[in-house]
mmCIF file of C-alpha atoms in Angstrom:
data_model
loop_
_atom_site.group_PDB
_atom_site.id
_atom_site.type_symbol
_atom_site.label_atom_id
_atom_site.label_comp_id
_atom_site.label_asym_id
_atom_site.label_seq_id
_atom_site.Cartn_x
_atom_site.Cartn_y
_atom_site.Cartn_z
ATOM 1 C CA MET D 1 -0.053 0.308 -0.059
ATOM 2 C CA SER D 2 1.340 3.188 -1.009
ATOM 3 C CA HIS D 3 1.240 6.482 1.504
ATOM 4 C CA LYS D 4 2.028 9.021 -0.845
ATOM 5 C CA MET D 5 0.016 12.139 -1.077
ATOM 6 C CA PRO D 6 -1.963 13.327 -2.310
ATOM 7 C CA ARG D 7 -4.118 10.325 -1.612
ATOM 8 C CA GLU D 8 -7.605 9.618 -3.316
ATOM 9 C CA ILE D 9 -9.922 8.030 -0.494
ATOM 10 C CA ALA D 10 -13.038 8.071 -2.684
ATOM 11 C CA PRO D 11 -13.288 8.871 -6.595
ATOM 12 C CA GLY D 12 -12.533 12.463 -6.853
ATOM 13 C CA VAL D 13 -12.004 13.049 -3.414
ATOM 14 C CA PHE D 14 -8.036 13.830 -2.483
ATOM 15 C CA TRP D 15 -6.525 13.881 1.012
ATOM 16 C CA ILE D 16 -3.745 16.435 1.423
ATOM 17 C CA GLY D 17 -1.608 17.510 3.991
ATOM 18 C CA ASP D 18 1.140 16.791 5.938
ATOM 19 C CA CYS D 19 2.372 14.522 9.489
ATOM 20 C CA LEU D 20 2.439 16.342 12.598
ATOM 21 C CA ALA D 21 5.226 14.640 14.669
ATOM 22 C CA GLN D 22 4.791 15.643 17.959
ATOM 23 C CA ARG D 23 7.368 14.244 20.749
ATOM 24 C CA HIS D 24 6.352 13.339 24.234
ATOM 25 C CA LYS D 25 8.869 11.626 26.733
ATOM 26 C CA GLY D 26 11.186 10.481 24.212
ATOM 27 C CA LYS D 27 8.614 9.360 21.725
ATOM 28 C CA VAL D 28 7.103 10.457 18.420
ATOM 29 C CA TYR D 29 3.767 10.731 18.056
ATOM 30 C CA HIS D 30 2.337 10.862 14.754
ATOM 31 C CA GLY D 31 -0.495 12.941 13.870
ATOM 32 C CA TYR D 32 -2.082 14.990 10.697
ATOM 33 C CA ASN D 33 -3.859 18.043 9.797
ATOM 34 C CA ALA D 34 -6.082 17.143 6.963
ATOM 35 C CA ALA D 35 -7.297 18.915 4.399
ATOM 36 C CA TYR D 36 -9.433 17.473 1.199
ATOM 37 C CA LEU D 37 -10.114 18.395 -2.393
ATOM 38 C CA ILE D 38 -13.451 17.479 -3.589
ATOM 39 C CA VAL D 39 -13.294 17.612 -7.527
ATOM 40 C CA GLY D 40 -16.441 18.085 -9.410
ATOM 41 C CA GLU D 41 -17.243 18.434 -13.210
ATOM 42 C CA ARG D 42 -17.053 22.324 -12.969
ATOM 43 C CA ALA D 43 -15.154 23.339 -10.006
ATOM 44 C CA SER D 44 -13.183 22.179 -7.062
ATOM 45 C CA ALA D 45 -13.743 22.803 -3.432
ATOM 46 C CA LEU D 46 -11.219 22.670 -0.656
ATOM 47 C CA VAL D 47 -12.212 21.243 2.742
ATOM 48 C CA GLU D 48 -10.123 23.105 5.369
ATOM 49 C CA THR D 49 -6.649 25.020 4.921
ATOM 50 C CA GLY D 50 -4.429 22.871 7.483
ATOM 51 C CA HIS D 51 -1.935 24.292 9.567
ATOM 52 C CA PRO D 52 -0.061 27.118 8.737
ATOM 53 C CA LYS D 53 2.972 25.221 8.531
ATOM 54 C CA ASP D 54 1.567 22.868 6.341
ATOM 55 C CA PHE D 55 1.071 25.485 3.404
ATOM 56 C CA PRO D 56 4.233 24.411 1.267
ATOM 57 C CA VAL D 57 2.839 20.877 1.306
ATOM 58 C CA ILE D 58 -0.839 21.585 0.576
ATOM 59 C CA GLU D 59 0.184 24.180 -2.311
ATOM 60 C CA ARG D 60 2.688 21.364 -3.737
ATOM 61 C CA HIS D 61 -0.362 18.615 -3.617
ATOM 62 C CA LEU D 62 -2.759 20.767 -4.974
ATOM 63 C CA ALA D 63 -0.384 21.778 -7.748
ATOM 64 C CA GLU D 64 0.145 18.238 -8.308
ATOM 65 C CA LEU D 65 -3.562 17.789 -8.754
ATOM 66 C CA PHE D 66 -4.349 20.728 -11.006
ATOM 67 C CA ALA D 67 -1.541 19.741 -13.489
ATOM 68 C CA ARG D 68 -3.713 16.457 -13.889
ATOM 69 C CA GLY D 69 -6.187 18.758 -15.755
ATOM 70 C CA ILE D 70 -8.982 18.491 -12.643
ATOM 71 C CA ALA D 71 -11.454 21.475 -12.090
ATOM 72 C CA PRO D 72 -10.234 24.688 -10.933
ATOM 73 C CA LEU D 73 -10.281 25.685 -7.238
ATOM 74 C CA ARG D 74 -13.376 27.616 -6.843
ATOM 75 C CA TYR D 75 -14.609 26.907 -3.127
ATOM 76 C CA LEU D 76 -13.018 26.459 0.374
ATOM 77 C CA PHE D 77 -15.036 25.155 2.972
ATOM 78 C CA VAL D 78 -13.685 25.075 6.569
ATOM 79 C CA THR D 79 -15.416 23.162 9.329
ATOM 80 C CA HIS D 80 -14.512 26.158 12.368
ATOM 81 C CA GLN D 81 -12.261 28.839 13.327
ATOM 82 C CA GLU D 82 -9.422 27.177 14.530
ATOM 83 C CA THR D 83 -5.484 27.267 13.414
ATOM 84 C CA PRO D 84 -5.431 23.344 12.290
ATOM 85 C CA HIS D 85 -9.032 24.421 9.788
ATOM 86 C CA CYS D 86 -8.540 27.767 8.908
ATOM 87 C CA GLY D 87 -4.650 28.735 9.482
ATOM 88 C CA GLY D 88 -3.947 28.982 5.684
ATOM 89 C CA LEU D 89 -6.922 30.470 4.818
ATOM 90 C CA GLY D 90 -5.532 34.211 3.795
ATOM 91 C CA ARG D 91 -2.846 32.170 1.993
ATOM 92 C CA ILE D 92 -5.378 30.402 -0.148
ATOM 93 C CA LEU D 93 -7.393 33.074 -0.827
ATOM 94 C CA ALA D 94 -4.358 35.026 -2.112
ATOM 95 C CA ARG D 95 -3.196 32.164 -4.040
ATOM 96 C CA PHE D 96 -6.799 31.330 -5.590
ATOM 97 C CA PRO D 97 -8.043 34.666 -6.360
ATOM 98 C CA GLU D 98 -11.288 33.034 -7.879
ATOM 99 C CA THR D 99 -11.960 31.576 -4.671
ATOM 100 C CA ILE D 100 -15.063 31.591 -2.497
ATOM 101 C CA LEU D 101 -14.738 31.110 1.327
ATOM 102 C CA CYS D 102 -17.936 29.425 2.411
ATOM 103 C CA GLY D 103 -19.179 27.838 5.731
ATOM 104 C CA ASP D 104 -20.157 29.900 8.837
ATOM 105 C CA VAL D 105 -17.989 32.916 7.582
ATOM 106 C CA SER D 106 -18.695 35.335 10.763
ATOM 107 C CA ASP D 107 -15.758 37.048 12.150
ATOM 108 C CA TYR D 108 -13.391 36.150 8.841
ATOM 109 C CA HIS D 109 -14.153 39.419 7.336
ATOM 110 C CA LEU D 110 -12.175 40.744 10.481
ATOM 111 C CA ALA D 111 -9.028 39.179 10.259
ATOM 112 C CA PHE D 112 -9.004 39.438 5.973
ATOM 113 C CA PRO D 113 -10.998 42.477 5.199
ATOM 114 C CA GLN D 114 -9.784 42.513 1.936
ATOM 115 C CA TYR D 115 -11.769 39.237 1.111
ATOM 116 C CA GLU D 116 -14.994 40.015 2.406
ATOM 117 C CA HIS D 117 -16.685 39.969 -0.797
ATOM 118 C CA ARG D 118 -15.534 36.536 -1.508
ATOM 119 C CA MET D 119 -17.214 34.967 1.720
ATOM 120 C CA ARG D 120 -20.531 33.284 1.433
ATOM 121 C CA SER D 121 -22.070 32.294 4.571
ATOM 122 C CA MET D 122 -24.248 28.850 4.632
ATOM 123 C CA ASP D 123 -26.913 27.594 6.653
ATOM 124 C CA GLU D 124 -27.984 23.921 7.242
ATOM 125 C CA GLY D 125 -28.460 22.116 3.900
ATOM 126 C CA ASP D 126 -26.925 24.748 1.976
ATOM 127 C CA ALA D 127 -24.942 23.155 -0.888
ATOM 128 C CA ILE D 128 -22.065 24.216 -3.119
ATOM 129 C CA ASP D 129 -22.702 22.470 -6.776
ATOM 130 C CA LEU D 130 -19.242 21.390 -8.039
ATOM 131 C CA GLY D 131 -20.958 19.548 -11.099
ATOM 132 C CA GLY D 132 -22.151 15.927 -10.909
ATOM 133 C CA ARG D 133 -21.221 16.494 -6.968
ATOM 134 C CA SER D 134 -22.076 18.831 -4.189
ATOM 135 C CA LEU D 135 -20.616 19.931 -0.756
ATOM 136 C CA MET D 136 -23.263 20.451 1.600
ATOM 137 C CA ALA D 137 -23.020 22.008 5.129
ATOM 138 C CA VAL D 138 -24.690 19.941 8.073
ATOM 139 C CA GLU D 139 -25.707 20.185 11.183
ATOM 140 C CA PRO D 140 -22.653 18.793 13.562
ATOM 141 C CA VAL D 141 -23.142 16.270 16.101
ATOM 142 C CA ILE D 142 -19.902 17.748 17.816
ATOM 143 C CA ARG D 143 -20.049 21.368 18.023
ATOM 144 C CA ASP D 144 -16.133 22.252 18.643
ATOM 145 C CA LEU D 145 -16.954 25.952 18.325
ATOM 146 C CA ARG D 146 -20.333 28.039 17.881
ATOM 147 C CA THR D 147 -19.400 28.545 13.787
ATOM 148 C CA THR D 148 -18.860 24.751 13.302
ATOM 149 C CA TRP D 149 -20.396 23.212 10.107
ATOM 150 C CA TRP D 150 -19.463 19.658 8.812
ATOM 151 C CA GLY D 151 -19.148 19.066 5.081
ATOM 152 C CA PHE D 152 -20.929 16.328 3.369
ATOM 153 C CA GLU D 153 -19.857 15.386 -0.075
ATOM 154 C CA THR D 154 -23.191 14.152 -1.650
ATOM 155 C CA ARG D 155 -22.066 11.752 -4.689
ATOM 156 C CA GLU D 156 -19.297 9.559 -2.396
ATOM 157 C CA ARG D 157 -21.416 10.190 0.466
ATOM 158 C CA VAL D 158 -18.249 11.369 2.579
ATOM 159 C CA LEU D 159 -18.588 13.361 5.685
ATOM 160 C CA PHE D 160 -15.935 16.115 6.581
ATOM 161 C CA PRO D 161 -16.393 16.334 10.569
ATOM 162 C CA GLY D 162 -13.589 18.658 11.742
ATOM 163 C CA ASP D 163 -12.561 17.637 14.978
ATOM 164 C CA GLY D 164 -15.920 15.563 15.238
ATOM 165 C CA PHE D 165 -13.814 12.112 14.743
#
């Protein structure tokens, strides 16, 4: 089994990001700050931005995927306002000027006023049409923050629960 990233975890759904190595009492524990790319016929959506330290890796993974000719990045969906989930938000919006931030976007305009016109609030059941598949905002079972939404990709039925699992 190959552990190379980016990894397609379902048809048209790619896991991107990097390992988060943490040391504790002489041992190294590996975790991850995951981001996912959902590829539709007309557009792609990035779920989470990863930790700021992961941006070069995420940018490289996105470039590799876009070099394959997949649909352009048009949407960014973050589950909630914590650094491992939205820490690369400003960099993604700067790097991909056609991309719209979606989800509970309250307060993001305070940190990124230059991108306020590219923020789209979503409510439960609202969906982003990517062409042949959608990403829907769903009520979280575990609400990490008051701004938490989970994402649900409708074609392959992939749940993006943020910190929920």
